[in-house]
PDB file of C-alpha atoms in Angstrom:
ATOM      1  CA  MET Y  18      44.867   6.570 -47.561  1.00 48.00           C
ATOM      2  CA  SER Y  19      41.483   5.190 -49.250  1.00 47.00           C
ATOM      3  CA  SER Y  20      42.285   1.778 -48.323  1.00 49.00           C
ATOM      4  CA  ASN Y  21      42.658   2.997 -44.449  1.00 46.00           C
ATOM      5  CA  ILE Y  22      39.227   4.752 -44.367  1.00 41.00           C
ATOM      6  CA  GLU Y  23      37.861   1.573 -45.855  1.00 46.00           C
ATOM      7  CA  ASN Y  24      39.342  -0.867 -43.422  1.00 47.00           C
ATOM      8  CA  PHE Y  25      38.834   1.513 -40.516  1.00 38.00           C
ATOM      9  CA  THR Y  26      34.984   1.527 -41.660  1.00 44.00           C
ATOM     10  CA  GLU Y  27      35.001  -2.229 -41.688  1.00 46.00           C
ATOM     11  CA  ILE Y  28      36.388  -2.626 -38.147  1.00 44.00           C
ATOM     12  CA  THR Y  29      33.760   0.064 -37.153  1.00 44.00           C
ATOM     13  CA  GLU Y  30      31.069  -2.340 -38.316  1.00 49.00           C
ATOM     14  CA  LYS Y  31      32.233  -5.311 -36.818  1.00 49.00           C
ATOM     15  CA  SER Y  32      32.750  -3.745 -33.465  1.00 50.00           C
ATOM     16  CA  THR Y  33      29.336  -2.188 -33.480  1.00 52.00           C
ATOM     17  CA  ALA Y  34      27.154  -4.079 -30.610  1.00 56.00           C
ATOM     18  CA  GLU Y  35      23.925  -3.857 -32.407  1.00 58.00           C
ATOM     19  CA  PRO Y  36      23.345  -3.126 -36.282  1.00 59.00           C
ATOM     20  CA  ILE Y  37      22.399   0.478 -36.864  1.00 59.00           C
ATOM     21  CA  TYR Y  38      19.320   0.767 -39.477  1.00 54.00           C
ATOM     22  CA  ASP Y  39      19.399   3.771 -41.903  1.00 66.00           C
ATOM     23  CA  THR Y  40      15.445   3.661 -41.998  1.00 73.00           C
ATOM     24  CA  ASN Y  41      12.495   5.478 -40.825  1.00 83.00           C
ATOM     25  CA  TRP Y  42      10.414   3.904 -37.849  1.00 85.00           C
ATOM     26  CA  CYS Y  43       7.631   3.059 -40.012  1.00 83.00           C
ATOM     27  CA  HIS Y  44       9.655   1.098 -42.387  1.00 83.00           C
ATOM     28  CA  MET Y  45      11.006  -1.179 -39.686  1.00 87.00           C
ATOM     29  CA  PRO Y  46      10.084  -4.961 -39.329  1.00 89.00           C
ATOM     30  CA  ALA Y  47       8.050  -5.729 -36.367  1.00 89.00           C
ATOM     31  CA  GLU Y  48      10.593  -8.115 -34.927  1.00 90.00           C
ATOM     32  CA  ILE Y  49      13.047  -4.872 -34.968  1.00 90.00           C
ATOM     33  CA  LYS Y  50      10.434  -2.897 -33.484  1.00 90.00           C
ATOM     34  CA  LEU Y  51       9.963  -5.030 -30.652  1.00 91.00           C
ATOM     35  CA  LYS Y  52      13.762  -4.917 -29.632  1.00 90.00           C
ATOM     36  CA  CYS Y  53      13.374  -1.335 -29.657  1.00 91.00           C
ATOM     37  CA  ILE Y  54      10.237  -0.979 -27.428  1.00 90.00           C
ATOM     38  CA  GLY Y  55      11.823  -3.657 -25.132  1.00 88.00           C
ATOM     39  CA  LYS Y  56      14.663  -1.083 -24.123  1.00 89.00           C
ATOM     40  CA  MET Y  57      11.753   1.658 -23.759  1.00 90.00           C
ATOM     41  CA  GLU Y  58      10.879   2.878 -20.207  1.00 88.00           C
ATOM     42  CA  ILE Y  59       6.991   3.460 -19.405  1.00 86.00           C
ATOM     43  CA  ASN Y  60       6.964   7.141 -20.590  1.00 87.00           C
ATOM     44  CA  GLU Y  61       8.270   6.061 -23.762  1.00 90.00           C
ATOM     45  CA  ARG Y  62       6.132   3.510 -24.261  1.00 89.00           C
ATOM     46  CA  LEU Y  63       2.939   5.523 -23.636  1.00 86.00           C
ATOM     47  CA  SER Y  64       3.896   7.852 -25.929  1.00 90.00           C
ATOM     48  CA  LEU Y  65       4.534   5.545 -28.803  1.00 91.00           C
ATOM     49  CA  ARG Y  66       1.101   3.460 -28.236  1.00 88.00           C
ATOM     50  CA  CYS Y  67      -0.707   6.968 -29.179  1.00 88.00           C
ATOM     51  CA  THR Y  68       0.603   7.485 -32.604  1.00 90.00           C
ATOM     52  CA  ALA Y  69      -1.288   4.349 -34.610  1.00 89.00           C
ATOM     53  CA  ASN Y  70      -3.277   1.496 -33.662  1.00 89.00           C
ATOM     54  CA  ALA Y  71      -0.605  -0.916 -34.981  1.00 89.00           C
ATOM     55  CA  GLU Y  72       2.252   0.610 -32.550  1.00 90.00           C
ATOM     56  CA  ARG Y  73      -0.204   0.532 -29.471  1.00 89.00           C
ATOM     57  CA  SER Y  74      -0.676  -3.525 -29.942  1.00 90.00           C
ATOM     58  CA  LEU Y  75       3.357  -3.695 -30.377  1.00 91.00           C
ATOM     59  CA  VAL Y  76       3.605  -1.993 -27.089  1.00 90.00           C
ATOM     60  CA  ASP Y  77       0.661  -3.560 -25.449  1.00 88.00           C
ATOM     61  CA  SER Y  78       2.360  -7.137 -26.333  1.00 89.00           C
ATOM     62  CA  GLN Y  79       5.529  -6.343 -24.328  1.00 89.00           C
ATOM     63  CA  LYS Y  80       5.566  -7.093 -20.306  1.00 91.00           C
ATOM     64  CA  ILE Y  81       7.123  -4.573 -18.119  1.00 92.00           C
ATOM     65  CA  GLU Y  82       8.928  -5.688 -14.884  1.00 92.00           C
ATOM     66  CA  PHE Y  83       8.011  -3.479 -11.904  1.00 94.00           C
ATOM     67  CA  TYR Y  84       9.560  -3.597  -8.619  1.00 94.00           C
ATOM     68  CA  ARG Y  85       6.570  -2.084  -6.999  1.00 94.00           C
ATOM     69  CA  GLY Y  86       3.169  -0.716  -7.967  1.00 93.00           C
ATOM     70  CA  CYS Y  87       0.711   1.229  -5.834  1.00 93.00           C
ATOM     71  CA  PHE Y  88      -2.806   1.863  -7.010  1.00 91.00           C
ATOM     72  CA  GLU Y  89      -4.644   3.916  -4.766  1.00 90.00           C
ATOM     73  CA  GLY Y  90      -7.548   6.604  -4.547  1.00 87.00           C
ATOM     74  CA  ASP Y  91     -10.517   8.140  -2.595  1.00 83.00           C
ATOM     75  CA  ASP Y  92     -13.667  10.339  -3.521  1.00 79.00           C
ATOM     76  CA  GLU Y  93     -11.543  12.972  -4.570  1.00 83.00           C
ATOM     77  CA  GLU Y  94      -8.619  11.693  -6.388  1.00 89.00           C
ATOM     78  CA  PHE Y  95      -6.849   8.527  -7.910  1.00 90.00           C
ATOM     79  CA  ARG Y  96      -3.261   7.798  -7.768  1.00 91.00           C
ATOM     80  CA  VAL Y  97      -0.742   5.009  -9.388  1.00 90.00           C
ATOM     81  CA  PHE Y  98       3.036   4.973  -8.159  1.00 93.00           C
ATOM     82  CA  LEU Y  99       5.400   2.827  -9.955  1.00 93.00           C
ATOM     83  CA  ASN Y 100       9.083   2.084  -9.234  1.00 93.00           C
ATOM     84  CA  ARG Y 101      10.885   0.280 -11.919  1.00 90.00           C
ATOM     85  CA  ASN Y 102      14.923  -0.008 -12.574  1.00 86.00           C
ATOM     86  CA  HIS Y 103      15.326   2.700  -9.535  1.00 87.00           C
ATOM     87  CA  ARG Y 104      12.793   5.176 -11.150  1.00 89.00           C
ATOM     88  CA  ASN Y 105       9.636   6.498  -9.971  1.00 91.00           C
ATOM     89  CA  TYR Y 106       6.812   7.348 -11.695  1.00 91.00           C
ATOM     90  CA  SER Y 107       3.585   8.458 -10.556  1.00 90.00           C
ATOM     91  CA  LYS Y 108       0.124   9.544 -11.967  1.00 88.00           C
ATOM     92  CA  ARG Y 109      -2.883  11.264 -10.452  1.00 90.00           C
ATOM     93  CA  SER Y 110      -6.528  11.931 -11.847  1.00 88.00           C
ATOM     94  CA  ASP Y 111     -10.162  13.078 -10.805  1.00 88.00           C
ATOM     95  CA  ASP Y 112     -11.258  11.823 -13.651  1.00 87.00           C
ATOM     96  CA  LYS Y 113     -12.318   7.749 -13.096  1.00 82.00           C
ATOM     97  CA  ASN Y 114     -12.693   6.913 -16.778  1.00 82.00           C
ATOM     98  CA  GLN Y 115      -9.176   8.336 -17.631  1.00 83.00           C
ATOM     99  CA  PHE Y 116      -7.660   6.967 -14.806  1.00 84.00           C
ATOM    100  CA  PHE Y 117      -8.905   3.050 -15.273  1.00 81.00           C
ATOM    101  CA  GLU Y 118      -8.070   3.360 -19.066  1.00 81.00           C
ATOM    102  CA  TRP Y 119      -4.473   4.042 -18.210  1.00 82.00           C
ATOM    103  CA  ILE Y 120      -4.818   1.554 -15.137  1.00 81.00           C
ATOM    104  CA  ASN Y 121      -5.923  -1.199 -17.339  1.00 81.00           C
ATOM    105  CA  TYR Y 122      -2.899  -0.814 -19.599  1.00 84.00           C
ATOM    106  CA  ILE Y 123      -0.275  -1.229 -16.938  1.00 87.00           C
ATOM    107  CA  LYS Y 124      -2.634  -4.217 -15.596  1.00 84.00           C
ATOM    108  CA  LYS Y 125      -2.147  -5.726 -19.011  1.00 84.00           C
ATOM    109  CA  VAL Y 126       1.706  -5.315 -19.414  1.00 89.00           C
ATOM    110  CA  GLY Y 127       3.023  -4.859 -15.587  1.00 91.00           C
ATOM    111  CA  VAL Y 128       4.523  -7.746 -13.561  1.00 93.00           C
ATOM    112  CA  PHE Y 129       4.882  -6.533 -10.191  1.00 94.00           C
ATOM    113  CA  GLU Y 130       7.361  -8.038  -7.678  1.00 93.00           C
ATOM    114  CA  LYS Y 131       5.294  -5.860  -5.269  1.00 93.00           C
ATOM    115  CA  LEU Y 132       1.518  -4.831  -5.520  1.00 93.00           C
ATOM    116  CA  VAL Y 133      -0.247  -2.405  -3.133  1.00 93.00           C
ATOM    117  CA  ILE Y 134      -4.121  -1.461  -3.560  1.00 91.00           C
ATOM    118  CA  SER Y 135      -5.437   0.733  -1.480  1.00 89.00           C
ATOM    119  CA  PHE Y 136      -9.124   1.883  -3.187  1.00 87.00           C
ATOM    120  CA  GLU Y 137     -11.060   3.385  -0.275  1.00 82.00           C
ATOM    121  CA  ASP Y 138     -14.883   3.843  -1.735  1.00 80.00           C
ATOM    122  CA  SER Y 139     -16.379   1.010  -3.441  1.00 78.00           C
ATOM    123  CA  LEU Y 140     -15.806   0.520  -7.110  1.00 80.00           C
ATOM    124  CA  VAL Y 141     -18.099  -2.187  -7.866  1.00 71.00           C
ATOM    125  CA  ASP Y 142     -20.582  -0.067  -9.296  1.00 71.00           C
ATOM    126  CA  TYR Y 143     -18.169   0.840 -11.962  1.00 73.00           C
ATOM    127  CA  GLU Y 144     -18.339  -1.257 -14.994  1.00 68.00           C
ATOM    128  CA  GLN Y 145     -14.868  -0.722 -16.171  1.00 66.00           C
ATOM    129  CA  PHE Y 146     -13.572  -2.154 -12.884  1.00 70.00           C
ATOM    130  CA  ILE Y 147     -15.667  -4.991 -12.582  1.00 61.00           C
ATOM    131  CA  THR Y 148     -16.162  -6.472 -15.846  1.00 59.00           C
ATOM    132  CA  ASN Y 149     -12.303  -5.943 -17.441  1.00 57.00           C
ATOM    133  CA  ASP Y 150     -10.883  -9.235 -17.978  1.00 60.00           C
ATOM    134  CA  GLY Y 151      -7.429  -8.082 -17.211  1.00 64.00           C
ATOM    135  CA  LEU Y 152      -5.677  -9.995 -14.886  1.00 77.00           C
ATOM    136  CA  PHE Y 153      -2.685  -8.494 -12.334  1.00 85.00           C
ATOM    137  CA  THR Y 154       0.357 -10.503 -12.437  1.00 90.00           C
ATOM    138  CA  ALA Y 155       2.127  -9.922  -9.249  1.00 91.00           C
ATOM    139  CA  LYS Y 156       4.154 -11.818  -6.989  1.00 89.00           C
ATOM    140  CA  ASN Y 157       3.466 -10.343  -3.427  1.00 89.00           C
ATOM    141  CA  VAL Y 158       0.084  -8.496  -2.713  1.00 89.00           C
ATOM    142  CA  LYS Y 159      -1.264  -5.989  -0.020  1.00 89.00           C
ATOM    143  CA  PHE Y 160      -4.215  -4.526   0.525  1.00 87.00           C
ATOM    144  CA  SER Y 161      -4.056  -1.327   2.701  1.00 84.00           C
ATOM    145  CA  TYR Y 162      -7.262  -0.416   4.246  1.00 79.00           C
ATOM    146  CA  CYS Y 163      -8.765  -1.159   1.090  1.00 84.00           C
ATOM    147  CA  ASP Y 164     -12.704  -1.349   0.136  1.00 83.00           C
ATOM    148  CA  PHE Y 165     -13.841  -4.788   0.992  1.00 81.00           C
ATOM    149  CA  ASP Y 166     -15.877  -5.386  -2.010  1.00 82.00           C
ATOM    150  CA  ASN Y 167     -13.071  -3.668  -4.001  1.00 83.00           C
ATOM    151  CA  MET Y 168     -10.536  -5.996  -2.512  1.00 85.00           C
ATOM    152  CA  ILE Y 169     -12.750  -9.352  -3.348  1.00 82.00           C
ATOM    153  CA  ALA Y 170     -12.915  -7.846  -7.128  1.00 82.00           C
ATOM    154  CA  VAL Y 171      -9.122  -7.427  -7.332  1.00 85.00           C
ATOM    155  CA  LEU Y 172      -8.656 -10.880  -5.501  1.00 82.00           C
ATOM    156  CA  ARG Y 173     -10.884 -12.537  -8.447  1.00 78.00           C
ATOM    157  CA  LYS Y 174      -8.265 -10.710 -10.850  1.00 80.00           C
ATOM    158  CA  LEU Y 175      -5.050 -12.346  -9.951  1.00 83.00           C
ATOM    159  CA  LYS Y 176      -2.970 -14.342 -11.870  1.00 82.00           C
ATOM    160  CA  ASP Y 177      -1.569 -17.866 -10.360  1.00 77.00           C
ATOM    161  CA  GLY Y 178       1.492 -17.320  -9.359  1.00 78.00           C
ATOM    162  CA  VAL Y 179       0.871 -15.080  -6.286  1.00 81.00           C
ATOM    163  CA  GLU Y 180       3.305 -15.973  -3.535  1.00 78.00           C
ATOM    164  CA  SER Y 181       1.747 -14.093  -0.507  1.00 79.00           C
ATOM    165  CA  ILE Y 182      -1.169 -12.032   0.258  1.00 81.00           C
ATOM    166  CA  GLU Y 183      -1.376  -9.363   2.970  1.00 81.00           C
ATOM    167  CA  ILE Y 184      -4.356  -7.697   4.321  1.00 79.00           C
ATOM    168  CA  ASN Y 185      -4.610  -4.912   6.724  1.00 74.00           C
ATOM    169  CA  LEU Y 186      -8.644  -4.265   7.368  1.00 64.00           C
ATOM    170  CA  THR Y 187     -10.179  -1.376   9.633  1.00 58.00           C
ATOM    171  CA  PHE Y 188     -12.057  -2.041  12.793  1.00 51.00           C
ATOM    172  CA  THR Y 189     -15.580  -2.186  11.105  1.00 53.00           C
ATOM    173  CA  ALA Y 190     -14.566  -4.863   8.115  1.00 55.00           C
ATOM    174  CA  PHE Y 191     -13.112  -7.766   9.998  1.00 54.00           C
ATOM    175  CA  ASP Y 192     -16.724  -9.350  10.146  1.00 58.00           C
ATOM    176  CA  GLU Y 193     -16.404  -9.934   6.481  1.00 64.00           C
ATOM    177  CA  LEU Y 194     -13.026 -11.787   6.494  1.00 62.00           C
ATOM    178  CA  ALA Y 195     -14.946 -15.185   6.191  1.00 60.00           C
ATOM    179  CA  GLU Y 196     -16.030 -13.961   2.776  1.00 65.00           C
ATOM    180  CA  ILE Y 197     -12.251 -14.227   1.528  1.00 64.00           C
ATOM    181  CA  TYR Y 198     -12.023 -17.858   2.742  1.00 59.00           C
ATOM    182  CA  GLU Y 199     -15.331 -18.639   0.565  1.00 59.00           C
ATOM    183  CA  ILE Y 200     -13.598 -17.762  -2.526  1.00 59.00           C
ATOM    184  CA  PRO Y 201     -12.884 -21.621  -3.588  1.00 49.00           C
ATOM    185  CA  GLN Y 202     -10.220 -21.121  -6.521  1.00 60.00           C
ATOM    186  CA  MET Y 203      -8.031 -18.910  -3.969  1.00 64.00           C
ATOM    187  CA  TRP Y 204      -7.826 -22.107  -1.576  1.00 65.00           C
ATOM    188  CA  ILE Y 205      -8.968 -25.656  -2.547  1.00 76.00           C
ATOM    189  CA  ASN Y 206      -9.333 -25.865  -6.350  1.00 72.00           C
ATOM    190  CA  ARG Y 207      -5.886 -23.623  -7.722  1.00 72.00           C
ATOM    191  CA  ASN Y 208      -3.005 -26.020  -7.813  1.00 76.00           C
ATOM    192  CA  SER Y 209      -0.992 -23.420  -5.842  1.00 79.00           C
ATOM    193  CA  LYS Y 210       2.882 -23.766  -5.143  1.00 82.00           C
ATOM    194  CA  ILE Y 211       3.877 -25.541  -2.143  1.00 88.00           C
ATOM    195  CA  GLY Y 212       5.323 -22.492   0.244  1.00 87.00           C
ATOM    196  CA  THR Y 213       2.711 -19.965  -1.009  1.00 84.00           C
ATOM    197  CA  THR Y 214       1.632 -17.848   1.986  1.00 84.00           C
ATOM    198  CA  PHE Y 215      -1.354 -15.786   2.643  1.00 80.00           C
ATOM    199  CA  GLN Y 216      -1.280 -13.475   6.138  1.00 80.00           C
ATOM    200  CA  VAL Y 217      -3.840 -11.365   7.694  1.00 77.00           C
ATOM    201  CA  SER Y 218      -3.596  -9.101  10.347  1.00 76.00           C
ATOM    202  CA  ILE Y 219      -6.825  -7.587  12.118  1.00 72.00           C
ATOM    203  CA  ASN Y 220      -8.276  -5.406  14.852  1.00 67.00           C
ATOM    204  CA  GLU Y 221     -10.968  -7.346  16.821  1.00 61.00           C
ATOM    205  CA  ILE Y 222     -11.923  -8.927  20.081  1.00 50.00           C
ATOM    206  CA  ASP Y 223     -12.937 -12.411  18.910  1.00 49.00           C
ATOM    207  CA  GLY Y 224     -10.536 -14.270  16.329  1.00 49.00           C
ATOM    208  CA  SER Y 225     -11.330 -15.804  13.202  1.00 59.00           C
ATOM    209  CA  PHE Y 226      -9.603 -18.805  13.819  1.00 69.00           C
ATOM    210  CA  ASP Y 227     -13.192 -20.875  14.186  1.00 73.00           C
ATOM    211  CA  GLU Y 228     -15.149 -18.929  11.503  1.00 69.00           C
ATOM    212  CA  PHE Y 229     -12.428 -19.692   8.841  1.00 67.00           C
ATOM    213  CA  LEU Y 230     -12.859 -23.426   9.994  1.00 74.00           C
ATOM    214  CA  GLU Y 231     -16.529 -23.494   9.664  1.00 76.00           C
ATOM    215  CA  GLN Y 232     -16.324 -22.794   5.889  1.00 74.00           C
ATOM    216  CA  PHE Y 233     -14.070 -26.316   5.759  1.00 79.00           C
ATOM    217  CA  THR Y 234     -15.735 -28.777   8.266  1.00 83.00           C
ATOM    218  CA  ASP Y 235     -15.301 -31.592   5.758  1.00 86.00           C
ATOM    219  CA  ARG Y 236     -11.879 -30.725   5.138  1.00 89.00           C
ATOM    220  CA  ILE Y 237      -9.827 -30.785   8.154  1.00 91.00           C
ATOM    221  CA  VAL Y 238      -7.068 -32.931   8.667  1.00 93.00           C
ATOM    222  CA  SER Y 239      -5.966 -31.720  12.063  1.00 92.00           C
ATOM    223  CA  THR Y 240      -6.604 -28.858  14.408  1.00 89.00           C
ATOM    224  CA  GLY Y 241      -5.218 -27.662  17.601  1.00 87.00           C
ATOM    225  CA  GLU Y 242      -5.346 -24.457  19.174  1.00 84.00           C
ATOM    226  CA  LYS Y 243      -2.620 -22.552  17.000  1.00 88.00           C
ATOM    227  CA  ARG Y 244      -3.480 -24.470  13.866  1.00 91.00           C
ATOM    228  CA  ALA Y 245      -5.538 -26.168  11.541  1.00 91.00           C
ATOM    229  CA  ARG Y 246      -4.446 -28.612   8.822  1.00 94.00           C
ATOM    230  CA  ILE Y 247      -7.080 -28.418   5.649  1.00 91.00           C
ATOM    231  CA  ARG Y 248      -7.310 -30.715   2.424  1.00 91.00           C
ATOM    232  CA  THR Y 249      -7.295 -29.578  -1.106  1.00 90.00           C
ATOM    233  CA  ASN Y 250      -8.670 -31.052  -4.266  1.00 88.00           C
ATOM    234  CA  ASN Y 251      -5.229 -31.642  -4.937  1.00 89.00           C
ATOM    235  CA  LEU Y 252      -3.768 -34.978  -2.778  1.00 90.00           C
ATOM    236  CA  ASP Y 253      -0.326 -33.910  -2.675  1.00 93.00           C
ATOM    237  CA  ARG Y 254      -0.720 -30.530  -1.190  1.00 93.00           C
ATOM    238  CA  HIS Y 255      -2.940 -29.246   2.126  1.00 94.00           C
ATOM    239  CA  ILE Y 256      -3.300 -26.220   3.391  1.00 91.00           C
ATOM    240  CA  LEU Y 257      -2.106 -25.174   6.864  1.00 93.00           C
ATOM    241  CA  LEU Y 258      -3.874 -22.155   8.870  1.00 89.00           C
ATOM    242  CA  GLU Y 259      -1.718 -20.679  11.622  1.00 91.00           C
ATOM    243  CA  ARG Y 260      -2.650 -18.102  14.556  1.00 88.00           C
ATOM    244  CA  GLY Y 261       0.460 -15.606  15.442  1.00 90.00           C
ATOM    245  CA  VAL Y 262       0.495 -16.379  19.323  1.00 88.00           C
ATOM    246  CA  ASP Y 263       3.722 -16.464  21.267  1.00 90.00           C
ATOM    247  CA  ASP Y 264       4.811 -15.150  24.793  1.00 87.00           C
ATOM    248  CA  VAL Y 265       4.239 -11.396  23.401  1.00 87.00           C
ATOM    249  CA  ILE Y 266       1.447 -11.607  21.051  1.00 87.00           C
ATOM    250  CA  THR Y 267      -1.063 -13.495  23.182  1.00 85.00           C
ATOM    251  CA  ILE Y 268      -4.506 -15.189  21.932  1.00 79.00           C
ATOM    252  CA  ASP Y 269      -6.058 -12.304  23.997  1.00 78.00           C
ATOM    253  CA  PHE Y 270      -4.321  -9.742  21.982  1.00 81.00           C
ATOM    254  CA  LEU Y 271      -6.271  -6.983  20.319  1.00 77.00           C
ATOM    255  CA  ILE Y 272      -4.605  -7.879  16.942  1.00 80.00           C
ATOM    256  CA  LYS Y 273      -5.073 -10.990  15.832  1.00 82.00           C
ATOM    257  CA  PHE Y 274      -2.230 -12.459  13.185  1.00 86.00           C
ATOM    258  CA  PHE Y 275      -3.046 -15.742  10.811  1.00 86.00           C
ATOM    259  CA  ARG Y 276      -1.164 -17.226   7.707  1.00 87.00           C
ATOM    260  CA  LEU Y 277      -2.083 -19.708   5.447  1.00 86.00           C
ATOM    261  CA  MET Y 278       0.407 -21.425   3.556  1.00 90.00           C
ATOM    262  CA  VAL Y 279       0.418 -24.089   1.208  1.00 92.00           C
ATOM    263  CA  ILE Y 280       2.343 -27.436   2.176  1.00 94.00           C
ATOM    264  CA  SER Y 281       2.954 -30.765   1.201  1.00 95.00           C
ATOM    265  CA  ALA Y 282       0.801 -33.273   2.238  1.00 94.00           C
ATOM    266  CA  GLU Y 283       3.682 -35.118   3.437  1.00 95.00           C
ATOM    267  CA  MET Y 284       4.787 -32.672   6.017  1.00 95.00           C
ATOM    268  CA  LYS Y 285       4.693 -33.711   9.313  1.00 94.00           C
ATOM    269  CA  GLU Y 286       3.660 -31.998  12.475  1.00 91.00           C
ATOM    270  CA  SER Y 287       6.981 -31.990  13.854  1.00 91.00           C
ATOM    271  CA  GLU Y 288       8.193 -30.025  11.117  1.00 93.00           C
ATOM    272  CA  TYR Y 289       5.977 -27.215  11.632  1.00 92.00           C
ATOM    273  CA  GLU Y 290       7.711 -23.682  12.386  1.00 89.00           C
ATOM    274  CA  ASP Y 291       7.038 -23.010  15.870  1.00 85.00           C
ATOM    275  CA  ASP Y 292       8.622 -19.293  15.719  1.00 88.00           C
ATOM    276  CA  CYS Y 293       5.785 -16.934  14.549  1.00 91.00           C
ATOM    277  CA  LYS Y 294       7.868 -13.775  15.426  1.00 90.00           C
ATOM    278  CA  GLU Y 295       9.095 -13.530  11.653  1.00 88.00           C
ATOM    279  CA  TRP Y 296       6.281 -13.663   9.982  1.00 89.00           C
ATOM    280  CA  ILE Y 297       4.343 -11.495  12.134  1.00 88.00           C
ATOM    281  CA  CYS Y 298       6.871  -8.864  11.492  1.00 86.00           C
ATOM    282  CA  LYS Y 299       6.507  -8.898   8.131  1.00 79.00           C
ATOM    283  CA  MET Y 300       3.248  -7.554   8.599  1.00 78.00           C
ATOM    284  CA  ASN Y 301       4.070  -4.982  11.597  1.00 79.00           C
ATOM    285  CA  PRO Y 302       7.790  -4.588  11.683  1.00 79.00           C
ATOM    286  CA  GLU Y 303       7.612  -2.654  14.819  1.00 81.00           C
ATOM    287  CA  ILE Y 304       5.039  -4.425  16.998  1.00 83.00           C
ATOM    288  CA  TYR Y 305       7.596  -6.462  19.092  1.00 85.00           C
ATOM    289  CA  ASP Y 306       9.659  -3.202  19.735  1.00 79.00           C
ATOM    290  CA  TYR Y 307       6.786  -1.369  20.649  1.00 70.00           C
ATOM    291  CA  TYR Y 308       5.628  -3.986  23.280  1.00 66.00           C
ATOM    292  CA  ASP Y 309       8.622  -4.813  24.586  1.00 59.00           C
ATOM    293  CA  SER Y 310       9.167  -1.096  25.432  1.00 54.00           C
ATOM    294  CA  GLU Y 311       6.311  -1.280  27.347  1.00 51.00           C
ATOM    295  CA  SER Y 312       7.808  -3.496  29.793  1.00 49.00           C
ATOM    296  CA  SER Y 313      10.593  -0.707  30.973  1.00 48.00           C
ATOM    297  CA  PHE Y 314      11.004   2.708  31.715  1.00 50.00           C
ATOM    298  CA  GLU Y 315      13.385   4.993  29.846  1.00 52.00           C
ATOM    299  CA  GLU Y 316      16.219   5.864  31.831  1.00 51.00           C
ATOM    300  CA  SER Y 317      17.695   9.488  32.026  1.00 51.00           C
ATOM    301  CA  GLY Y 318      20.082  11.588  33.898  1.00 54.00           C
ATOM    302  CA  ASP Y 319      19.076  13.346  37.462  1.00 54.00           C
ATOM    303  CA  ASP Y 320      17.190  16.226  36.918  1.00 53.00           C
ATOM    304  CA  SER Y 321      16.828  18.163  40.200  1.00 48.00           C
ATOM    305  CA  GLU Y 322      13.940  20.332  39.232  1.00 50.00           C
ATOM    306  CA  ASP Y 323      11.887  17.388  38.626  1.00 50.00           C
ATOM    307  CA  SER Y 324      12.880  16.023  41.874  1.00 45.00           C
ATOM    308  CA  ASP Y 325      12.209  19.053  44.082  1.00 48.00           C
ATOM    309  CA  SER Y 326       8.351  19.553  42.333  1.00 42.00           C
ATOM    310  CA  GLN Y 327       7.875  15.787  43.341  1.00 43.00           C
ATOM    311  CA  GLU Y 328       8.841  16.518  46.886  1.00 42.00           C
ATOM    312  CA  GLU Y 329       6.651  19.170  47.196  1.00 40.00           C
TER     313      GLU Y 329
END
């Protein structure tokens, strides 16, 4: 009987996927703690980092991948919404110091597939927002009616590797759009990956196409009504500025759509993508449906009451 129990114990130990440690957390080596932290969700990590300075350092050293993160705020409240592994997390606060202490942790450890920024009121006079050295790590970034100065501050806090940036501006902010083009490291100095895009949709009367070109007069390779090609400091890469124009979205259209894309210096004009509908719909999925619907009336059955009123 004793022999059978020993055999069973041996089989159980061998079949266990991960070793079991019969010890206290504080006695575990750092490498084991890091493996445990890697399996924790965000609330568990936040609780652990409050226990001791050593645990805080371990927690802060581990990245967390998020599908989506949204940071927003106004003069009354700040909010954070996070999505990870099909779980949603949120936090609200009317205390600016508390909010940014928490957001700086998320900024330090977070790796975002999609990142949305929407701070309506200026934060540029807030030292913690401006001087913090942490950088956002994100693949796709969207600014949704964000204060312009806040947007510039965040753009300067993005790590390399951003594939697309989308900006939605208010009517009063489009005149400042050229300031984005003047950030040299974003377009000229950075060795950005080919295919990296920056998309903008703005409401205005006069387009920003010419305003952009004025910033790079000595770098224009070619220009036309819909496109301009610009040299970077990398000899094998250019930037292609495209204006979204077709049979529906015309040059006189109130909403203007622009896309900048890093391309190979070897790309020929015959290889340009002529159909802009796909990338415009990424910014405004319903715009074509809306304007196509304006060309026809909705049909309905005969209504005798309406007919009589019209005849009278």
